Coordinates of C-alpha atoms in Angstrom, one line a residue:
M1 CA 75.9 100.2 152.5
K2 CA 72.6 100.8 154.2
M3 CA 70.4 103.4 152.5
N4 CA 67.0 104.9 153.1
M5 CA 65.4 103.7 149.9
E6 CA 62.1 105.5 150.4
Q7 CA 64.2 108.7 150.4
W8 CA 66.1 107.4 147.4
T9 CA 62.8 106.9 145.6
K10 CA 61.6 110.4 146.5
E11 CA 64.8 112.0 145.4
L12 CA 64.9 110.1 142.1
L13 CA 61.3 111.2 141.4
E14 CA 62.0 114.9 142.2
A15 CA 65.4 115.2 140.5
P16 CA 65.3 117.4 137.4
V17 CA 68.3 115.6 136.0
K18 CA 68.0 111.8 136.6
K19 CA 70.9 109.3 136.5
A20 CA 70.4 106.5 134.0
I21 CA 69.8 103.0 135.5
P22 CA 70.3 100.4 132.8
V23 CA 70.1 96.7 133.6
L24 CA 73.8 96.2 133.0
S25 CA 75.7 93.3 134.4
F26 CA 76.5 90.5 131.9
P27 CA 78.8 92.7 129.8
S28 CA 81.1 92.6 132.7
I29 CA 82.5 89.5 131.1
Q30 CA 84.4 91.6 128.6
L31 CA 85.8 93.8 131.3
L32 CA 87.1 90.8 133.3
D33 CA 88.0 88.7 130.2
I34 CA 85.9 85.8 131.3
T35 CA 82.9 83.8 130.0
V36 CA 79.2 83.8 131.1
R37 CA 79.8 80.3 132.3
D38 CA 82.6 81.6 134.6
L39 CA 80.5 84.5 135.8
I40 CA 77.4 82.5 136.9
S41 CA 79.6 80.0 138.7
D42 CA 81.6 82.2 141.0
S43 CA 80.5 84.8 143.5
T44 CA 83.8 86.6 143.6
L45 CA 83.7 87.1 139.8
Q46 CA 80.2 88.4 140.0
A47 CA 81.2 90.9 142.6
K48 CA 84.2 91.9 140.7
G49 CA 82.1 92.2 137.6
M50 CA 79.6 94.5 139.2
K51 CA 82.4 96.6 140.7
A52 CA 84.0 96.8 137.2
V53 CA 80.8 98.0 135.7
A54 CA 80.2 100.5 138.5
D55 CA 83.7 101.9 137.9
R56 CA 83.2 102.1 134.2
T57 CA 79.8 103.9 134.6
P58 CA 80.3 106.5 137.4
K59 CA 77.1 108.3 136.4
A60 CA 74.7 105.3 136.7
G61 CA 72.1 105.6 139.4
G62 CA 72.2 102.0 140.5
S63 CA 74.1 98.8 140.3
V64 CA 72.0 95.8 139.1
S65 CA 73.1 92.2 139.5
L66 CA 72.6 89.4 137.0
M67 CA 69.1 89.1 135.4
D68 CA 69.5 85.3 135.2
L69 CA 66.0 83.9 135.0
S70 CA 67.3 80.3 135.1
V71 CA 68.5 80.3 138.7
E72 CA 65.2 79.8 140.5
A73 CA 63.8 77.2 138.1
E74 CA 67.0 75.2 138.3
C75 CA 66.6 75.0 142.0
F76 CA 63.2 73.4 141.5
G77 CA 64.8 70.8 139.1
A78 CA 64.4 72.4 135.7
P79 CA 67.1 71.6 133.2
I80 CA 69.1 74.6 131.9
R81 CA 71.5 75.3 129.0
V82 CA 74.7 77.2 129.8
A83 CA 76.9 78.8 127.1
D84 CA 80.1 80.9 127.2
D85 CA 78.5 84.0 125.6
E86 CA 74.8 83.8 126.3
V87 CA 72.5 84.2 129.3
P88 CA 71.5 80.7 130.7
T89 CA 68.1 79.5 129.7
V90 CA 65.6 76.9 130.9
V91 CA 65.2 74.1 128.4
G92 CA 62.6 71.8 130.0
S93 CA 59.8 71.8 132.5
V94 CA 59.4 70.2 135.9
L95 CA 55.8 69.2 135.6
D96 CA 55.0 66.5 133.0
T97 CA 52.9 68.0 130.2
E98 CA 51.9 64.5 128.8
I99 CA 50.1 63.1 131.8
E100 CA 46.4 63.4 132.9
E101 CA 45.2 66.5 134.6
D102 CA 44.7 64.9 138.0
E103 CA 48.2 63.4 137.9
R104 CA 49.7 66.8 137.1
M105 CA 47.9 68.3 140.1
E106 CA 49.4 65.6 142.2
Q107 CA 52.8 66.5 140.8
A108 CA 52.2 70.2 141.6
E109 CA 51.1 69.4 145.1
A110 CA 54.2 67.2 145.7
M111 CA 56.6 69.8 144.4
Q112 CA 59.0 70.8 147.2
V113 CA 59.9 74.5 147.7
P114 CA 63.7 74.5 147.6
K115 CA 65.8 75.8 150.5
I116 CA 67.6 79.0 149.9
G117 CA 71.2 78.0 149.1
A118 CA 70.1 75.3 146.7
G119 CA 71.5 75.3 143.2
R120 CA 73.4 78.5 142.4
T121 CA 71.4 80.7 144.8
Q122 CA 74.1 80.8 147.4
I123 CA 76.6 81.9 144.8
Y124 CA 74.3 84.8 143.8
I125 CA 73.6 85.7 147.5
D126 CA 77.4 85.6 148.3
A127 CA 78.1 87.9 145.4
I128 CA 75.8 90.6 146.7
A129 CA 77.3 90.2 150.2
K130 CA 80.7 90.9 148.7
V131 CA 79.8 93.7 146.4
V132 CA 77.9 95.8 148.9
E133 CA 81.2 96.3 150.6
E134 CA 82.7 97.6 147.4
I135 CA 80.0 99.7 145.8
T136 CA 79.0 102.5 148.1
D137 CA 78.1 105.4 145.8
R138 CA 74.8 104.0 144.6
P139 CA 72.2 101.4 145.6
V140 CA 72.9 97.7 144.8
F141 CA 70.0 95.8 143.4
A142 CA 69.8 92.0 143.4
G143 CA 67.9 90.2 140.7
V144 CA 65.1 87.7 140.9
I145 CA 62.5 86.2 138.6
G146 CA 58.8 87.0 139.0
P147 CA 56.1 84.5 140.2
F148 CA 54.3 83.7 136.9
S149 CA 57.6 83.7 135.0
L150 CA 59.0 81.1 137.4
A151 CA 55.8 79.1 137.4
G152 CA 55.7 79.1 133.6
R153 CA 59.2 77.7 133.4
L154 CA 58.2 74.9 135.9
M155 CA 55.0 74.1 134.0
D156 CA 56.4 74.7 130.4
V157 CA 56.0 78.2 129.1
T158 CA 53.7 77.4 126.2
S159 CA 51.5 75.0 128.2
S160 CA 51.3 77.4 131.1
M161 CA 49.1 79.8 129.1
I162 CA 46.6 76.9 128.4
Y163 CA 46.7 75.7 132.0
C164 CA 45.5 79.2 133.2
Y165 CA 42.2 78.4 131.4
D166 CA 42.0 74.6 131.7
E167 CA 43.8 73.9 135.0
P168 CA 43.7 77.1 137.1
D169 CA 43.8 75.4 140.4
M170 CA 47.0 73.6 139.5
V171 CA 48.5 76.8 138.3
H172 CA 47.7 78.4 141.7
V173 CA 49.4 75.6 143.5
V174 CA 52.6 76.1 141.6
L175 CA 52.3 79.9 142.0
E176 CA 52.0 79.7 145.7
K177 CA 55.2 77.6 145.9
A178 CA 57.0 79.9 143.5
T179 CA 56.0 82.9 145.5
E180 CA 57.1 81.4 148.8
F181 CA 60.5 80.6 147.3
I182 CA 60.9 84.1 145.7
I183 CA 60.1 85.8 149.0
N184 CA 62.6 83.7 150.9
Y185 CA 65.3 84.4 148.2
I186 CA 64.7 88.1 148.3
N187 CA 64.9 88.1 152.1
A188 CA 68.2 86.3 151.9
Y189 CA 69.5 89.2 149.7
K190 CA 68.1 91.7 152.2
A191 CA 70.0 89.9 155.0
V192 CA 73.4 90.4 153.3
G193 CA 72.8 94.0 152.6
A194 CA 71.2 94.5 149.2
N195 CA 69.5 97.9 148.9
G196 CA 66.7 96.5 146.7
V197 CA 65.7 94.0 144.1
V198 CA 64.7 94.0 140.4
M199 CA 62.1 91.4 139.8
A200 CA 61.6 90.3 136.2
E201 CA 58.1 89.1 135.3
P202 CA 58.4 88.9 131.5
L203 CA 56.0 86.0 131.1
A204 CA 53.2 88.1 132.5
G205 CA 53.5 90.0 129.2
L206 CA 51.7 87.1 127.5
L207 CA 48.7 87.2 129.8
S208 CA 45.5 89.0 128.9
P209 CA 44.2 91.8 131.1
M210 CA 41.6 89.3 132.4
L211 CA 44.2 86.8 133.5
A212 CA 47.1 89.2 134.5
Q213 CA 45.8 90.2 137.9
E214 CA 44.9 86.6 139.0
F215 CA 48.0 84.8 137.8
S216 CA 50.6 87.6 138.2
G217 CA 49.5 90.8 139.9
D218 CA 48.1 89.3 143.1
Y219 CA 51.3 87.2 143.6
C220 CA 53.6 90.1 142.8
K221 CA 51.8 92.2 145.4
K222 CA 52.2 89.4 148.0
I223 CA 56.0 89.5 147.3
V224 CA 56.3 93.3 147.5
D225 CA 54.3 93.4 150.7
A226 CA 56.6 90.8 152.2
V227 CA 59.9 92.4 151.4
R228 CA 59.6 96.2 150.7
D229 CA 60.5 98.6 153.5
E230 CA 62.2 101.9 153.9
N231 CA 65.7 100.4 153.5
F232 CA 64.8 98.0 150.7
A233 CA 63.3 99.1 147.3
F234 CA 61.5 97.0 144.8
I235 CA 61.7 97.5 141.0
Y236 CA 59.2 95.6 138.9
H237 CA 60.2 94.7 135.3
N238 CA 57.9 93.6 132.5
C239 CA 59.2 93.5 128.9
G240 CA 56.0 92.1 127.4
N241 CA 54.1 93.8 124.6
T242 CA 50.9 93.9 126.5
A243 CA 52.2 96.0 129.4
N244 CA 50.3 99.0 128.1
V245 CA 46.9 97.1 128.5
T246 CA 47.8 95.3 131.8
L247 CA 49.0 98.4 133.6
D248 CA 46.4 98.2 136.3
S249 CA 47.6 94.7 137.3
I250 CA 51.3 95.8 137.1
L251 CA 50.8 98.9 139.2
S252 CA 48.8 97.0 141.8
C253 CA 51.8 95.3 143.2
G254 CA 53.0 98.5 145.0
A255 CA 56.7 98.7 143.8
N256 CA 59.0 101.7 144.2
A257 CA 59.5 101.8 140.4
Y258 CA 58.4 100.0 137.2
H259 CA 60.7 99.0 134.4
F260 CA 59.4 98.4 130.9
G261 CA 60.8 96.7 127.8
N262 CA 61.1 98.2 124.3
A263 CA 58.1 96.1 123.1
V264 CA 55.9 99.0 124.3
D265 CA 55.7 102.7 123.6
M266 CA 57.3 104.3 126.7
A267 CA 55.5 107.6 126.2
E268 CA 52.2 105.7 126.0
I269 CA 53.0 104.0 129.3
L270 CA 53.9 107.3 131.0
S271 CA 50.7 108.9 129.8
K272 CA 48.7 106.3 131.7
V273 CA 50.8 106.1 134.9
P274 CA 50.3 108.4 137.9
A275 CA 52.8 111.3 137.9
D276 CA 54.3 110.1 141.3
T277 CA 55.1 106.6 139.9
I278 CA 58.6 106.1 138.6
C279 CA 58.8 104.4 135.2
M280 CA 62.1 103.2 133.6
G281 CA 63.0 102.1 130.1
N282 CA 63.4 101.4 127.3
V283 CA 66.3 101.5 124.7
D284 CA 66.3 98.2 122.8
P285 CA 68.9 95.9 124.5
A286 CA 69.4 93.5 121.6
G287 CA 68.8 95.8 118.6
E288 CA 70.9 98.6 119.9
F289 CA 73.2 97.7 122.8
R290 CA 74.1 94.3 121.3
N291 CA 73.7 94.8 117.6
G292 CA 73.7 98.6 117.1
T293 CA 76.5 101.1 116.7
P294 CA 77.5 104.0 118.9
E295 CA 75.7 106.3 116.5
S296 CA 72.5 104.2 116.5
V297 CA 72.6 103.9 120.3
R298 CA 73.0 107.6 120.6
K299 CA 70.0 108.2 118.3
A300 CA 67.8 105.6 120.0
T301 CA 68.6 107.0 123.5
L302 CA 67.9 110.6 122.5
D303 CA 64.7 109.5 120.8
V304 CA 63.4 107.9 123.9
M305 CA 64.4 110.8 126.1
E306 CA 62.9 113.4 123.8
K307 CA 59.6 111.6 123.9
C308 CA 59.6 110.8 127.6
C309 CA 61.6 113.3 129.7
S310 CA 58.8 115.7 129.7
Y311 CA 57.3 113.3 132.3
P312 CA 59.0 114.0 135.6
N313 CA 58.6 110.4 136.7
F314 CA 60.7 109.0 133.8
V315 CA 64.1 107.4 134.2
I316 CA 66.1 106.4 131.1
S317 CA 67.2 102.8 131.0
S318 CA 67.7 99.8 128.8
G319 CA 64.5 98.0 127.8
C320 CA 65.7 94.8 129.5
D321 CA 69.1 93.4 130.6
I322 CA 71.9 94.3 128.2
P323 CA 73.1 91.1 126.6
P324 CA 76.6 89.6 127.1
M325 CA 79.1 90.6 124.4
S326 CA 77.4 94.0 123.9
S327 CA 79.9 96.5 122.8
W328 CA 81.2 98.8 125.5
D329 CA 81.5 101.4 122.8
N330 CA 77.7 101.2 122.5
I331 CA 77.2 101.2 126.3
D332 CA 79.5 104.3 126.6
A333 CA 77.5 105.9 123.8
F334 CA 74.3 105.4 125.8
F335 CA 75.7 107.3 128.8
A336 CA 77.1 110.0 126.6
A337 CA 73.7 110.5 125.0
V338 CA 72.1 110.9 128.4
D339 CA 74.7 113.6 129.3
E340 CA 74.1 115.2 125.9
F341 CA 70.4 115.4 126.4
Y342 CA 70.6 116.9 129.9
A343 CA 73.2 119.4 128.7
K344 CA 70.7 121.0 126.3

């Protein structure tokens, strides 16, 4: 359903009681009694899963699709590992880390930008097209990877940090191609009716403040400028432990909202962010939603809210995507704790 997302952003910022917006999609496998392998391979199951989650969480402020950071790299040719109960992961690079620098530059320059629809992208696009007809009480957000996080998977995550120093021109070649692909992918989501996108840029959390702007921030801004409009919102996610010192770079992209992981102190982030900038986070997804108890999730959620809800631009959320096989008792406890806090 079409929504004015600039108005949605304004109303979310001004609301005294804010709906929680956790990154919650993969635990739909328990609701549908399927595997992750099933979910990532079938657009109808993805749509059914998102609808099942929406029905189970009537007070959530948004519906977020899969945060599967293997999809885009797989389109470029990166090998991935798929399991029945874990999020898919990239297990190898596209560029050869063993060849000479000039040969690697030639590889980067020869790298083709995949067409949208390659790999599993069409499955994910079709899923959004189906679910926007079913979920009409809240915005539906597609999910994509960020530019440096994609480039790092294509170059090899560990090597990519070295390349930023030793082979920056090659890194920029890969980033330009990654950015072009991400823009095209997001525009395909827009075309089928998504209300916005959550872009996950976790690898930027490994960059120093000196490098963050050049190798992530500038490209993120290019993406936001290309896709954001009044009917399409952009949420930027960074779960790195340096987000508190790279905030200038993060905020420079011009997103509607910013989502932070539990590796940083959410209250510290809020103390440094302008009051008119929405910030979301950051209950530990693995430690609490996946491995905690309803009691520990309640305590963790209330702790974050007690520290952060004095900031009017704060929205309670998970710190990252909630893992598959996370207990629905824990997820229910999170929403109950949000209600408990606001009932005080």
